[in-house]
Amino acid sequence: MKNGGDVTKKFVARMQNGEDGGNSPGRGTAVITRTKTRTKKPSLYRVLILNDDYTPMEFVIHILERFFQKDRESATRIMLHVHNHGVGECGVYTFEVAETKVSQVMDFARQNQHPLQCVMEKK
Ligand code: TYC
């Protein structure tokens, strides 16, 4: 279901008389301001890792287990997909979580002197 953001709607209602607390643009009419609270789904971002010729396969598997909560089997599957296709998805997150994951992976790869690249893209 598609939904907008928070919307303040003004409803024009016909009054029985003019006694509406001075909220009336004209005699016998009132403007009632109501704030409708609507939920807004956050934008989602894919976190991707890129293939290179130097990062050890075991290191990539470790990254997927440590930062993306993958079990050994799916970590291996994702790593091999990246190895064979050049790029692969580690997970899908809201903006700040995705940003944090990218930083964690890039920092950890750098600390271990591997050229592994990690990026995020809007879904
Ligand atoms: N291509 C690397 C190798 O042969 C392995 C690798 C896989 C590197 C995935 C990066 O994101 C990557 N050692």
Tab-separated table of C-alpha atoms and ligand atoms in Angstrom:
chain	number	residue	atom	x	y	z
A	1	MET	CA	0.000	0.000	0.000
A	2	LYS	CA	1.343	3.439	-0.983
A	3	ASN	CA	1.291	6.086	1.704
A	4	GLY	CA	2.420	9.685	1.919
A	5	GLY	CA	4.249	11.340	4.802
A	6	ASP	CA	2.804	13.184	7.780
A	7	VAL	CA	-0.070	15.217	6.441
A	8	THR	CA	-1.956	18.006	8.103
A	9	LYS	CA	-5.373	18.152	6.530
A	10	LYS	CA	-7.909	20.920	6.844
A	11	PHE	CA	-11.483	19.808	6.747
A	12	VAL	CA	-14.196	22.304	5.994
A	13	ALA	CA	-17.323	21.500	7.936
A	14	ARG	CA	-20.653	23.236	7.830
A	15	MET	CA	-21.723	24.340	11.295
A	16	GLN	CA	-25.248	24.582	12.587
A	17	ASN	CA	-24.387	28.114	13.726
A	18	GLY	CA	-21.439	30.509	13.756
A	19	GLU	CA	-20.190	29.626	17.268
A	20	ASP	CA	-16.996	27.800	16.396
A	21	GLY	CA	-14.425	29.581	18.561
A	22	GLY	CA	-13.397	32.116	15.962
A	23	ASN	CA	-12.073	29.349	13.728
A	24	SER	CA	-14.489	30.189	10.996
A	25	PRO	CA	-13.621	31.717	7.636
A	26	GLY	CA	-17.260	32.566	7.072
A	27	ARG	CA	-20.517	32.419	8.874
A	28	GLY	CA	-21.765	28.873	9.354
A	29	THR	CA	-18.477	27.262	8.261
A	30	ALA	CA	-15.545	25.975	10.328
A	31	VAL	CA	-12.029	24.868	9.430
A	32	ILE	CA	-10.953	21.934	11.565
A	33	THR	CA	-7.233	21.204	11.446
A	34	ARG	CA	-6.395	17.574	12.077
A	35	THR	CA	-2.971	15.983	11.923
A	36	LYS	CA	-3.086	12.518	10.451
A	37	THR	CA	-0.041	10.504	11.533
A	38	ARG	CA	1.160	8.322	8.701
A	39	THR	CA	4.024	5.829	8.753
A	40	LYS	CA	6.699	6.285	6.119
A	41	LYS	CA	8.792	3.357	4.945
A	42	PRO	CA	12.524	4.150	4.996
A	43	SER	CA	14.548	3.979	1.778
A	44	LEU	CA	16.619	0.823	1.552
A	45	TYR	CA	20.210	0.423	0.421
A	46	ARG	CA	22.104	-2.601	-0.851
A	47	VAL	CA	25.580	-3.143	0.527
A	48	LEU	CA	27.793	-4.641	-2.178
A	49	ILE	CA	31.315	-6.024	-2.246
A	50	LEU	CA	33.477	-5.903	-5.329
A	51	ASN	CA	35.856	-8.503	-6.652
A	52	ASP	CA	39.597	-7.948	-6.851
A	53	ASP	CA	42.572	-10.178	-7.611
A	54	TYR	CA	44.297	-9.981	-4.230
A	55	THR	CA	41.910	-10.278	-1.267
A	56	PRO	CA	41.975	-13.888	-0.031
A	57	MET	CA	38.721	-15.817	-0.379
A	58	GLU	CA	38.883	-16.767	3.298
A	59	PHE	CA	39.080	-13.102	4.299
A	60	VAL	CA	35.931	-12.277	2.300
A	61	ILE	CA	34.095	-15.188	3.909
A	62	HIS	CA	35.167	-13.878	7.312
A	63	ILE	CA	33.847	-10.381	6.449
A	64	LEU	CA	30.464	-11.815	5.474
A	65	GLU	CA	30.228	-13.826	8.695
A	66	ARG	CA	31.427	-11.032	10.975
A	67	PHE	CA	29.631	-7.971	9.597
A	68	PHE	CA	26.662	-9.460	7.746
A	69	GLN	CA	25.710	-12.374	10.040
A	70	LYS	CA	26.023	-14.945	7.258
A	71	ASP	CA	26.610	-18.590	8.090
A	72	ARG	CA	29.635	-20.249	6.498
A	73	GLU	CA	27.594	-21.731	3.651
A	74	SER	CA	25.937	-18.505	2.479
A	75	ALA	CA	29.136	-16.516	3.088
A	76	THR	CA	30.965	-18.926	0.777
A	77	ARG	CA	28.183	-18.743	-1.809
A	78	ILE	CA	28.236	-14.907	-1.823
A	79	MET	CA	32.041	-14.773	-1.958
A	80	LEU	CA	32.103	-17.161	-4.957
A	81	HIS	CA	29.369	-15.155	-6.665
A	82	VAL	CA	31.485	-11.999	-6.313
A	83	HIS	CA	34.602	-13.864	-7.440
A	84	ASN	CA	32.785	-15.077	-10.576
A	85	HIS	CA	30.578	-12.082	-11.389
A	86	GLY	CA	32.520	-9.091	-10.062
A	87	VAL	CA	29.977	-7.806	-7.546
A	88	GLY	CA	27.526	-9.210	-5.032
A	89	GLU	CA	25.027	-8.255	-2.338
A	90	CYS	CA	25.934	-8.624	1.335
A	91	GLY	CA	22.637	-7.299	2.650
A	92	VAL	CA	19.951	-4.608	2.470
A	93	TYR	CA	19.687	-1.940	5.180
A	94	THR	CA	18.458	1.526	5.996
A	95	PHE	CA	20.862	4.360	5.124
A	96	GLU	CA	22.738	4.680	8.407
A	97	VAL	CA	23.105	0.940	8.957
A	98	ALA	CA	24.358	0.474	5.374
A	99	GLU	CA	26.834	3.353	5.835
A	100	THR	CA	28.138	1.778	9.040
A	101	LYS	CA	28.578	-1.640	7.392
A	102	VAL	CA	30.514	-0.089	4.481
A	103	SER	CA	32.832	1.748	6.907
A	104	GLN	CA	33.372	-1.351	9.050
A	105	VAL	CA	34.282	-3.471	6.006
A	106	MET	CA	36.548	-0.811	4.456
A	107	ASP	CA	38.337	-0.182	7.775
A	108	PHE	CA	38.814	-3.880	8.469
A	109	ALA	CA	40.096	-4.588	4.936
A	110	ARG	CA	42.529	-1.661	5.202
A	111	GLN	CA	43.809	-2.756	8.614
A	112	ASN	CA	44.610	-6.121	7.043
A	113	GLN	CA	46.123	-4.538	3.924
A	114	HIS	CA	43.572	-5.999	1.522
A	115	PRO	CA	42.186	-3.930	-1.372
A	116	LEU	CA	38.610	-5.188	-0.887
A	117	GLN	CA	36.033	-2.557	-1.843
A	118	CYS	CA	32.561	-2.226	-0.315
A	119	VAL	CA	29.889	0.175	-1.550
A	120	MET	CA	26.207	0.943	-1.048
A	121	GLU	CA	23.505	1.727	-3.611
A	122	LYS	CA	19.908	2.847	-3.235
A	123	LYS	CA	17.402	0.109	-4.108
B	1	TYC	N1	39.105	-12.849	-6.407
B	1	TYC	C1	39.683	-13.109	-5.101
B	1	TYC	C2	40.697	-14.214	-5.193
B	1	TYC	O1	40.748	-14.935	-6.184
B	1	TYC	C3	38.592	-13.467	-4.063
B	1	TYC	C4	37.625	-12.372	-3.806
B	1	TYC	C5	36.268	-12.660	-3.720
B	1	TYC	C6	38.036	-11.071	-3.580
B	1	TYC	C7	35.348	-11.669	-3.447
B	1	TYC	C8	37.140	-10.056	-3.324
B	1	TYC	O2	34.888	-9.384	-2.959
B	1	TYC	C9	35.788	-10.363	-3.252
B	1	TYC	N2	41.525	-14.363	-4.164
